[in-house]
Amino acid sequence: MRLSQMLWVTLREDPAEAEIPSHKLLVRAGFIRRLASGVYAYLPLMWRVLQKISHIVRSEMNRTGAQECLLPQLQPAELWQESGRWDTYTKAEGIMFSLTDRLERPMGLGPTHEEVISAIARDTLRSYRQLPVHLYQIQTKFRDEIRPRFGLMRGREFIMKDGYSFHASEVSLKETYETMYQTYSRIFARCGLAFRAVEADSGAIGGSGSHEFMILAAAGEDEVLYTEDGQYAANVEKAVSLPPAVTPSPFTEFQRRETPDTPTIAALCAVLNCETHHTLKQVIYEVVYDTGLRVMVLLSIRGDGEVNEVKLQNELSRRAASFGAATVLRLRVAEAADTWSDGEVPLGYVGPDLADDLIRGEKLLHPQFLRLTDRTAADLTDFVTGANEVGVHVVGGNWESLGPLPPVGDFRKARPGDRAVHDPSQILQTARGIEVGHIFQLGTKYSQAMGATFTTETGEEKPLVMGCYGLGVSRLAQAAVEQSYDADGIVWSPAIAPYTAIVVVPNVKDPQQMAIAEMLYTELNAAGMDTLLDDRDERAGVKFKDSDLVGIPFRIVTGRSIAEGKVEIVNRATKQTDLVNLDRVVAYLRERLG
Ligand code: ATP
Ligand code: MG
């Protein structure tokens, strides 16, 4: 492609809309344009990057035997009602764009395709003989994100590769899952990215079957905890750890203590001269289920810990059925006490034995606290905790007297510096990452809800066992920039760069420079290397700046050295410059591209 014929618009200034480097650079270098919040046009340079990534994705997916297809984006509400996700997706989380057609039928724009693919599987898969089978697509997804930001990182319209596999057994699912783990690793490696696979939260479904692939970058929205021995890496949402060790409690006798003005753990410990790990704190949450029922949750956790709300939400989802509900609509720290109580709630001085009758009698308000205990709290003895009276605590408390001990679970947020569970001598380290892939063992959640069954070898009717595998194609394109740029602009890895090389003619009025540039341009493209020709009537300095900003891996300059039959080749990443004989240019690039 000749620059004189291209849409090539670079900006000197950073765009006001952009906060992080990759977003600024992609706008400045003319890869993307914003149309509305979270909605971007992929300009020709970006489209080439996306196609290169898609090509890598396709070639790696196809070699596993997965088959590409293209599923509808316009999806009838009934499918989502069958799976039970319509209300959560359109109302609670509101992530799904929905509309009503001319016949008043509700529909949605696909944020993901489990429902559609399950409906197709239900119609087409009948027998174990057809299994396993794996279908994938590369397509635009729509999600009405609460906070669209960072350009393509969190868009409301974005490109995803999503795949769904169907199996006769868990064993078969695990095989495909393992293959996908390897496939994703190969895809990211081929794209030239530094990444880490981490254990991920798999929601209320639970199980160990979910990994996320993180591109390591300081601007990443996700926190990853890992150990240096390479044995453990997890999203902080999911991570487990050993809590910091405790010293013996200074309080061996059960007593009430006047502790005025100590609503926080820090203030309390200063007054009582003890450590935060000697205290037991209660956090009150409010969960709203899909039936509209509100339940007040009284969660006890050791004073030096923080609650991991993802873990809590998973537990509350698992308990939904016991409240006659299907899913959690919303979970948050309880609002002002008068939203749920007519009494005096001693906030800041609450004990695990806070009386249920504080909860207001109301039709959609559960009359008792759902009491839960974090494991760190369950192990505490002789602890300090609230006496359910403002300005008063108890010391030397034990579950025998303050209990009974409520159900115990892991609700604690693991932190960097904590000891690892697999080996306490390993300390958790922290890193930031951009989630570009998520693979998931779904099991029978959707097939059961939607009646997607098959006949086993022995003639039994069973729900299909499913896996799903997402990869954010457009997010990956930007994450690659976030991981690789410098003061002059983007540094694409050759595998996904929009073009491999650019031939820059310093002076287009010089016929010899132009003739050699044309020759190299033709030769390189013929050799299969996507090459640009900067034939614009611009100063050489402007052209060099542009090619650096756009991040083309190799710049070939037909400058003064052509008098000796050589051109200058500059490597964008290393800045190394070589003088190369005209007849060696193709070979030179080939050697470096591997
Ligand atoms: P996140 O936690 O970042 O919201 P998710 O868990 O909702 O992501 P999945 O449903 O697993 O994401 O989607 C698969 C992949 O699609 C993600 O790993 C990510 O790379 C990409 N993705 C998800 N949401 C967006 C978005 N709003 N914009 C761009 N890419 C996205
Ligand atoms: Mg995810």
XYZ file of C-alpha atoms and ligand atoms in Angstrom:
626
model
C 0.000 0.000 0.000
C 1.187 3.511 -0.859
C 0.779 6.099 1.842
C -0.217 8.675 -0.751
C -3.364 6.585 -1.334
C -4.090 5.546 2.249
C -6.181 6.954 5.038
C -3.182 7.869 7.147
C -3.938 10.367 9.897
C -1.513 10.775 12.763
C -1.903 13.280 15.600
C 0.861 15.103 17.443
C -1.217 15.637 20.586
C -2.638 13.070 22.970
C -6.429 12.804 22.653
C -8.288 14.191 25.680
C -10.505 11.073 25.930
C -7.586 8.694 26.605
C -6.051 7.857 29.988
C -3.660 4.991 29.365
C -0.723 4.876 26.932
C -2.105 2.223 24.576
C -5.354 4.123 24.117
C -3.550 7.404 23.466
C -1.207 5.774 20.980
C -3.901 3.914 19.048
C -5.860 7.141 18.571
C -2.789 9.232 17.767
C -1.452 6.720 15.284
C -4.773 6.481 13.484
C -5.819 2.929 14.416
C -9.138 3.692 16.083
C -11.771 6.422 16.309
C -14.380 6.810 19.024
C -17.999 7.061 17.919
C -19.714 6.868 21.309
C -18.813 5.683 24.794
C -17.232 2.245 24.387
C -17.930 2.208 20.634
C -14.972 2.461 18.269
C -14.337 2.289 14.563
C -11.456 0.002 13.633
C -9.667 2.014 10.946
C -7.749 0.152 8.221
C -4.513 -0.193 10.235
C -6.380 -1.678 13.190
C -8.440 -3.941 10.996
C -5.205 -5.435 9.675
C -3.971 -6.050 13.229
C -7.288 -7.671 14.145
C -7.116 -9.868 11.075
C -3.594 -10.969 11.876
C -4.648 -11.893 15.403
C -7.747 -13.649 14.062
C -5.599 -15.580 11.629
C -3.384 -16.856 14.458
C -6.460 -17.720 16.510
C -8.061 -19.591 13.606
C -4.978 -21.564 12.695
C -4.452 -22.671 16.311
C -8.136 -23.470 16.866
C -8.506 -25.373 13.607
C -5.552 -27.640 14.313
C -7.342 -28.888 17.459
C -10.310 -29.977 15.363
C -12.563 -27.142 16.456
C -14.845 -25.829 13.695
C -15.592 -22.227 12.908
C -19.171 -21.010 12.536
C -21.051 -17.742 12.892
C -23.992 -17.470 15.287
C -26.765 -14.858 15.364
C -26.183 -11.663 17.306
C -29.888 -10.955 17.496
C -31.217 -13.399 20.063
C -34.772 -14.122 21.190
C -35.482 -13.511 24.880
C -37.048 -16.975 25.286
C -33.664 -18.652 25.054
C -32.366 -16.491 27.867
C -35.497 -17.102 29.884
C -34.936 -20.833 29.519
C -31.437 -20.568 30.923
C -32.677 -18.211 33.632
C -30.346 -15.371 32.617
C -32.746 -12.924 30.943
C -33.565 -10.946 34.096
C -30.022 -10.925 35.440
C -28.596 -9.814 32.108
C -31.208 -7.233 31.158
C -32.216 -5.941 34.601
C -29.893 -6.817 37.488
C -26.541 -6.420 35.822
C -28.132 -4.792 32.811
C -25.200 -5.856 30.669
C -27.366 -6.971 27.762
C -28.769 -4.531 25.222
C -32.364 -5.507 24.708
C -35.063 -4.374 22.327
C -38.571 -5.179 21.216
C -39.272 -6.109 17.629
C -42.278 -4.918 15.578
C -44.326 -7.862 16.841
C -43.589 -6.857 20.440
C -41.226 -9.749 20.944
C -38.348 -9.050 23.328
C -34.871 -9.696 21.952
C -31.308 -9.049 22.974
C -27.971 -8.368 21.299
C -25.568 -11.184 22.118
C -23.136 -10.456 24.965
C -22.121 -14.162 24.814
C -23.559 -17.263 23.141
C -24.111 -20.108 25.627
C -27.885 -19.977 25.102
C -27.744 -19.910 21.305
C -25.201 -22.702 21.063
C -27.099 -24.848 23.590
C -30.273 -24.437 21.552
C -28.398 -25.556 18.448
C -26.785 -28.457 20.290
C -30.201 -29.517 21.546
C -31.434 -29.734 17.950
C -28.394 -31.270 16.326
C -26.606 -33.458 18.876
C -28.425 -36.679 19.661
C -25.922 -39.422 20.266
C -22.652 -40.007 22.092
C -21.272 -40.963 18.661
C -21.336 -37.287 17.639
C -19.234 -36.240 20.626
C -17.018 -34.484 21.451
C -17.618 -31.525 19.174
C -16.262 -27.993 19.433
C -17.623 -24.932 17.587
C -16.200 -21.444 17.667
C -16.754 -18.064 16.071
C -15.008 -14.717 15.830
C -17.578 -12.005 16.135
C -18.701 -8.677 17.555
C -20.213 -8.883 21.036
C -22.413 -6.263 22.657
C -22.261 -5.469 26.348
C -23.678 -2.395 28.029
C -20.724 -2.172 30.419
C -21.193 -0.004 33.496
C -17.853 1.685 32.930
C -16.671 1.432 29.347
C -13.136 2.762 29.260
C -9.589 2.568 28.026
C -10.550 2.374 24.376
C -10.798 -1.207 23.162
C -9.992 -2.622 26.599
C -13.556 -2.331 27.825
C -15.814 -1.564 24.937
C -19.555 -1.888 24.599
C -19.064 -3.394 21.167
C -15.963 -5.579 20.819
C -14.624 -8.597 18.994
C -14.411 -11.929 20.736
C -13.477 -15.433 19.761
C -15.859 -17.668 21.651
C -15.877 -21.430 21.481
C -18.150 -24.043 23.005
C -17.409 -27.738 23.321
C -19.831 -30.593 23.972
C -18.918 -33.882 25.595
C -20.327 -37.154 26.777
C -18.299 -37.070 29.992
C -16.345 -34.865 32.367
C -13.197 -36.740 31.375
C -13.652 -35.770 27.744
C -14.343 -32.159 28.748
C -11.125 -32.068 30.773
C -9.156 -33.288 27.756
C -10.479 -30.494 25.544
C -9.980 -27.999 28.353
C -6.349 -29.011 28.626
C -5.980 -28.709 24.843
C -7.498 -25.212 24.995
C -5.106 -24.268 27.783
C -2.221 -25.231 25.508
C -3.859 -23.610 22.468
C -4.359 -20.291 24.242
C -0.768 -20.388 25.447
C 0.392 -20.919 21.864
C -1.824 -18.132 20.534
C -0.463 -15.570 22.986
C 3.099 -16.714 22.470
C 2.685 -16.442 18.692
C 1.331 -12.912 19.130
C 4.607 -12.089 20.862
C 3.052 -11.360 24.249
C 4.246 -11.881 27.831
C 1.311 -13.575 29.555
C 0.402 -15.669 32.556
C -2.366 -18.242 32.967
C -4.048 -17.869 36.343
C -6.732 -19.698 38.273
C -9.949 -17.786 37.896
C -13.186 -17.423 39.757
C -15.790 -19.675 38.221
C -18.749 -18.073 39.917
C -21.371 -20.053 41.741
C -20.732 -23.092 39.545
C -17.545 -23.618 41.511
C -15.089 -26.328 40.737
C -11.489 -25.917 39.720
C -12.284 -25.588 36.063
C -11.484 -22.046 35.062
C -8.381 -20.192 33.993
C -7.819 -16.662 32.780
C -4.978 -15.593 30.552
C -3.467 -12.305 31.594
C -1.271 -10.020 29.559
C 1.100 -8.546 32.102
C 0.942 -4.740 32.066
C 0.934 -2.017 34.696
C -2.391 -0.610 33.442
C -4.140 -3.972 33.849
C -7.503 -3.897 35.618
C -6.923 -7.271 37.239
C -4.644 -8.151 40.109
C -2.815 -11.446 39.967
C -1.197 -13.159 42.959
C 1.548 -15.640 42.208
C 4.519 -17.394 43.772
C 8.019 -17.275 42.472
C 8.342 -21.075 42.266
C 5.789 -20.968 39.415
C 3.457 -23.343 41.273
C 0.675 -20.889 41.963
C -0.987 -18.005 40.153
C -4.540 -16.817 40.620
C -6.756 -13.830 40.042
C -7.096 -12.026 43.395
C -10.860 -12.686 43.116
C -10.162 -16.358 43.467
C -6.804 -16.486 45.273
C -6.348 -18.368 48.528
C -3.520 -17.997 51.025
C -2.556 -18.713 54.583
C -3.495 -15.802 56.820
C -0.656 -14.053 58.679
C 0.362 -15.975 61.817
C -1.084 -14.795 65.113
C 0.437 -14.091 68.522
C -1.379 -15.294 71.665
C -4.234 -13.068 72.792
C -3.417 -10.820 75.755
C -6.987 -11.364 77.040
C -7.596 -14.652 78.804
C -10.649 -13.640 80.760
C -14.049 -12.779 79.321
C -14.868 -9.144 80.166
C -16.938 -6.221 78.933
C -14.831 -3.126 78.378
C -15.919 0.463 77.939
C -14.217 1.505 74.700
C -15.655 4.866 73.702
C -14.923 6.213 70.228
C -13.543 2.973 68.833
C -15.731 2.239 65.819
C -12.733 1.122 63.754
C -10.402 -1.804 64.367
C -7.384 0.519 64.359
C -8.878 2.806 67.024
C -9.932 -0.205 69.092
C -6.492 -1.828 69.002
C -4.839 1.444 70.010
C -7.100 1.718 73.073
C -6.859 -1.943 74.100
C -3.206 -2.244 73.187
C -3.640 -5.397 71.103
C -3.080 -6.515 67.524
C -5.696 -6.389 64.786
C -5.481 -10.199 64.553
C -6.794 -10.430 68.126
C -10.078 -8.921 67.028
C -13.168 -10.315 65.373
C -15.073 -7.910 63.160
C -18.549 -8.193 61.767
C -19.422 -6.822 58.347
C -23.105 -6.511 57.475
C -24.057 -7.076 53.848
C -27.366 -6.903 52.105
C -28.063 -9.452 49.405
C -31.058 -9.129 47.100
C -32.252 -12.289 45.391
C -34.116 -12.492 42.096
C -37.395 -12.950 43.981
C -36.908 -9.493 45.463
C -36.151 -10.951 48.900
C -33.518 -9.056 50.892
C -31.335 -10.972 53.329
C -29.024 -9.301 55.822
C -25.703 -11.143 56.055
C -23.623 -10.902 59.220
C -20.154 -11.978 58.235
C -17.476 -12.490 60.904
C -13.845 -12.194 59.875
C -10.569 -11.717 61.722
C -9.855 -8.005 62.231
C -6.732 -7.972 60.070
C -8.532 -9.432 57.065
C -10.667 -8.008 54.301
C -13.718 -9.624 52.759
C -13.448 -10.989 49.234
C -16.888 -10.132 47.893
C -16.579 -12.485 44.936
C -16.180 -15.443 47.297
C -19.082 -14.161 49.395
C -21.302 -13.730 46.361
C -20.548 -17.299 45.244
C -21.619 -18.633 48.657
C -24.798 -16.547 48.555
C -25.592 -17.840 45.065
C -25.149 -21.405 46.281
C -27.615 -20.621 49.089
C -30.174 -18.995 46.769
C -32.362 -22.114 46.653
C -32.674 -22.207 50.439
C -34.353 -18.784 50.194
C -36.599 -19.952 47.365
C -34.606 -17.970 44.816
C -32.498 -18.810 41.771
C -29.825 -16.121 41.654
C -28.317 -13.163 43.439
C -29.413 -9.875 41.926
C -27.223 -7.615 44.036
C -24.786 -7.770 46.909
C -23.433 -4.778 48.770
C -22.355 -3.629 52.201
C -25.580 -2.775 54.019
C -26.728 0.791 53.565
C -27.699 3.037 56.497
C -29.252 0.929 59.259
C -32.666 2.554 58.840
C -33.038 0.848 55.455
C -33.425 -2.500 57.239
C -33.923 -1.841 60.956
C -36.212 0.209 63.164
C -33.928 -0.339 66.159
C -30.623 1.172 67.217
C -27.950 -0.767 65.351
C -24.656 -0.346 67.256
C -22.573 0.030 64.092
C -18.873 -0.287 64.810
C -19.628 -2.283 67.963
C -21.458 -5.252 66.483
C -20.756 -8.743 67.821
C -21.437 -12.103 66.139
C -24.445 -12.520 68.450
C -26.275 -9.400 67.232
C -29.996 -10.017 67.820
C -32.198 -10.943 64.865
C -35.069 -8.804 66.156
C -33.202 -5.696 65.002
C -34.329 -6.608 61.491
C -37.546 -4.832 60.606
C -40.611 -6.984 59.985
C -41.175 -6.557 56.250
C -42.563 -8.890 53.624
C -39.479 -9.008 51.419
C -36.920 -8.798 54.238
C -35.727 -12.094 55.682
C -36.371 -11.979 59.471
C -32.993 -13.432 60.515
C -29.387 -12.616 59.810
C -27.638 -15.082 57.582
C -24.565 -15.562 59.770
C -21.347 -16.698 58.128
C -17.811 -17.009 59.446
C -14.539 -16.745 57.670
C -12.144 -19.558 58.533
C -9.706 -17.089 60.174
C -12.484 -16.014 62.515
C -13.518 -19.567 63.325
C -9.994 -20.359 64.515
C -9.794 -17.356 66.855
C -9.851 -17.750 70.644
C -9.930 -15.145 73.416
C -10.778 -12.510 70.853
C -11.961 -8.923 71.110
C -15.290 -8.135 69.508
C -18.291 -5.785 69.683
C -20.666 -6.062 72.661
C -23.642 -4.869 70.559
C -23.671 -1.594 72.457
C -22.143 1.683 71.259
C -18.815 2.318 72.996
C -18.519 -1.210 74.425
C -16.518 -4.285 73.391
C -15.896 -7.674 74.931
C -12.399 -9.126 75.352
C -11.431 -12.756 75.895
C -14.377 -13.817 73.759
C -14.846 -17.377 72.495
C -17.307 -19.040 70.176
C -18.563 -21.295 73.007
C -20.096 -18.283 74.715
C -20.774 -16.014 71.733
C -21.758 -18.677 69.272
C -22.935 -21.055 68.108
C -20.262 -20.870 65.428
C -22.016 -20.017 62.148
C -21.194 -21.909 58.933
C -17.520 -21.519 58.069
C -16.090 -20.714 54.649
C -13.245 -18.919 52.918
C -14.323 -15.300 52.505
C -10.965 -13.652 53.011
C -9.128 -11.677 50.392
C -5.647 -13.059 49.808
C -2.975 -10.369 49.807
C 0.531 -9.953 48.515
C 2.900 -10.921 51.330
C 0.642 -13.779 52.505
C 2.115 -17.275 52.684
C 1.102 -19.695 49.928
C -1.088 -22.678 50.739
C 0.951 -25.187 48.705
C 4.203 -24.157 50.409
C 4.189 -21.684 53.306
C 7.761 -20.646 52.571
C 6.523 -19.158 49.293
C 5.220 -15.610 49.612
C 2.494 -14.299 47.328
C 3.674 -11.637 44.899
C 1.440 -9.256 43.010
C 1.265 -8.287 39.352
C -1.244 -6.460 37.227
C -2.761 -8.045 34.179
C -5.204 -7.520 31.346
C -7.559 -10.472 30.967
C -7.470 -11.509 27.334
C -8.784 -15.042 27.619
C -10.992 -17.107 29.867
C -11.514 -20.849 29.602
C -14.202 -22.513 31.598
C -15.532 -25.982 32.388
C -19.243 -25.288 32.403
C -20.447 -28.824 33.048
C -24.192 -29.247 32.574
C -25.432 -25.847 33.789
C -26.844 -24.743 30.423
C -27.589 -28.121 28.892
C -29.652 -29.055 31.924
C -31.556 -25.770 32.014
C -32.234 -25.917 28.287
C -32.805 -29.631 27.863
C -29.793 -30.249 25.613
C -29.348 -33.971 26.038
C -27.777 -36.908 24.214
C -28.134 -40.666 24.324
C -25.274 -42.581 25.937
C -23.839 -45.873 24.742
C -26.209 -47.690 27.074
C -29.222 -45.762 25.797
C -29.508 -43.368 28.714
C -30.600 -39.751 28.130
C -28.072 -37.358 29.687
C -27.360 -33.633 29.579
C -24.402 -32.647 27.387
C -21.260 -31.732 29.294
C -20.036 -28.316 28.133
C -16.940 -26.167 28.099
C -16.581 -22.579 26.891
C -13.531 -20.646 25.813
C -13.441 -16.877 25.292
C -10.679 -14.731 23.861
C -10.902 -10.959 23.570
C -9.539 -10.274 20.084
C -9.926 -6.476 20.118
C -8.821 -6.240 23.748
C -5.743 -8.305 22.886
C -4.817 -5.875 20.105
C -4.724 -3.006 22.556
C -3.137 -5.031 25.366
C -0.272 -5.791 22.991
C 0.349 -2.046 22.695
C 0.077 -1.544 26.444
C 2.832 -4.097 26.821
C 5.052 -2.768 24.073
C 5.565 0.921 23.344
C 8.236 3.573 23.864
C 8.558 7.353 23.821
C 8.229 7.411 20.028
C 5.136 5.265 19.727
C 3.902 1.715 19.338
C 6.290 -1.234 19.010
C 4.299 -4.025 17.345
C 5.583 -7.525 17.401
C 5.977 -8.505 13.717
C 3.400 -11.303 14.053
C 0.528 -8.871 14.575
C 1.884 -5.601 13.154
C -0.416 -4.049 10.535
C 2.531 -4.083 8.110
C 5.920 -5.716 8.476
C 8.003 -3.049 6.773
C 7.787 0.458 5.428
C 9.927 1.803 2.620
C 10.541 5.482 3.273
C 11.622 7.751 0.446
C 13.315 10.780 2.026
C 12.947 12.815 -1.149
C 10.201 11.766 -3.561
C 11.469 14.264 -6.123
C 14.668 12.223 -6.513
C 13.934 9.745 -9.352
C 16.657 7.323 -8.282
C 15.346 7.152 -4.688
C 11.849 6.594 -6.003
C 12.889 3.907 -8.473
C 14.750 1.908 -5.833
C 11.922 2.332 -3.331
C 9.384 1.067 -5.900
C 11.579 -1.904 -6.647
C 11.982 -2.865 -2.977
C 8.306 -2.293 -2.308
C 7.326 -4.671 -5.113
C 9.943 -7.225 -4.188
C 9.039 -7.346 -0.489
C 5.318 -7.646 -1.115
C 5.966 -10.358 -3.679
C 8.004 -12.188 -1.051
C 4.951 -12.184 1.222
C 6.053 -9.396 3.541
C 3.341 -6.764 3.937
C 5.137 -3.578 3.040
C 4.146 0.079 2.864
C 5.643 2.720 0.640
C 5.845 6.210 2.118
C 5.727 8.127 -1.143
C 4.190 11.270 0.366
C 5.730 14.604 -0.453
C 6.671 15.247 3.185
C 9.897 15.975 5.019
C 11.925 12.885 5.907
C 11.677 13.771 9.615
C 7.882 13.684 9.482
C 7.929 10.310 7.764
C 10.341 8.805 10.308
C 8.217 10.080 13.200
C 5.091 8.603 11.635
C 6.586 5.186 11.018
C 7.840 5.111 14.627
C 4.468 6.182 15.995
C 2.554 3.573 13.985
C 5.149 1.019 15.035
C 6.053 -0.721 11.779
C 8.759 -3.269 12.753
C 11.224 -2.430 9.917
C 11.899 0.886 8.222
C 13.827 0.822 4.960
C 15.238 4.183 3.900
C 16.344 4.898 0.333
C 18.626 7.744 1.380
C 22.205 8.764 0.558
C 23.510 5.194 0.874
C 21.831 4.197 -2.384
C 24.882 5.706 -4.088
C 26.776 2.641 -2.746
C 23.929 0.281 -3.644
C 22.709 0.083 -0.035
C 19.662 1.071 2.008
C 19.404 1.800 5.684
C 17.185 -0.614 7.659
C 16.042 0.468 11.121
C 14.617 -2.034 13.577
C 11.703 -0.307 15.361
C 12.072 -2.253 18.618
C 15.843 -2.097 19.098
C 16.538 1.044 17.048
C 19.432 -0.835 15.518
C 20.370 0.491 12.079
C 22.100 -1.579 9.392
C 23.255 -0.713 5.902
C 22.102 -3.526 3.652
C 22.869 -4.258 0.013
C 19.840 -3.784 -2.199
C 19.839 -7.411 -3.288
C 19.974 -8.582 0.358
C 16.963 -6.709 1.719
C 14.454 -9.560 1.407
C 16.878 -12.062 2.919
C 17.771 -9.630 5.713
C 14.135 -9.287 6.796
C 13.456 -12.981 6.383
C 16.281 -13.851 8.745
C 14.917 -11.496 11.350
C 11.303 -12.567 11.039
C 12.204 -16.212 11.562
P -14.156 -8.814 32.409
O -13.972 -9.505 33.716
O -12.936 -8.089 31.935
O -15.403 -7.977 32.330
P -15.526 -11.075 31.437
O -15.221 -12.022 32.507
O -16.831 -10.413 31.412
O -14.374 -9.945 31.364
P -15.742 -13.107 29.412
O -17.210 -13.117 29.439
O -14.991 -14.251 29.977
O -15.211 -11.742 30.040
O -15.288 -12.796 27.910
C -14.182 -13.405 27.278
C -13.132 -12.388 26.899
O -13.682 -11.285 26.190
C -12.454 -11.741 28.093
O -11.421 -12.554 28.568
C -11.953 -10.441 27.514
O -10.700 -10.638 26.902
C -12.967 -10.104 26.472
N -13.888 -9.048 26.943
C -14.868 -9.157 27.865
N -15.525 -8.009 28.024
C -14.944 -7.118 27.164
C -15.189 -5.741 26.839
N -16.168 -5.052 27.425
N -14.387 -5.157 25.910
C -13.409 -5.840 25.292
N -13.141 -7.142 25.550
C -13.896 -7.778 26.471
Mg -13.739 -13.445 32.802
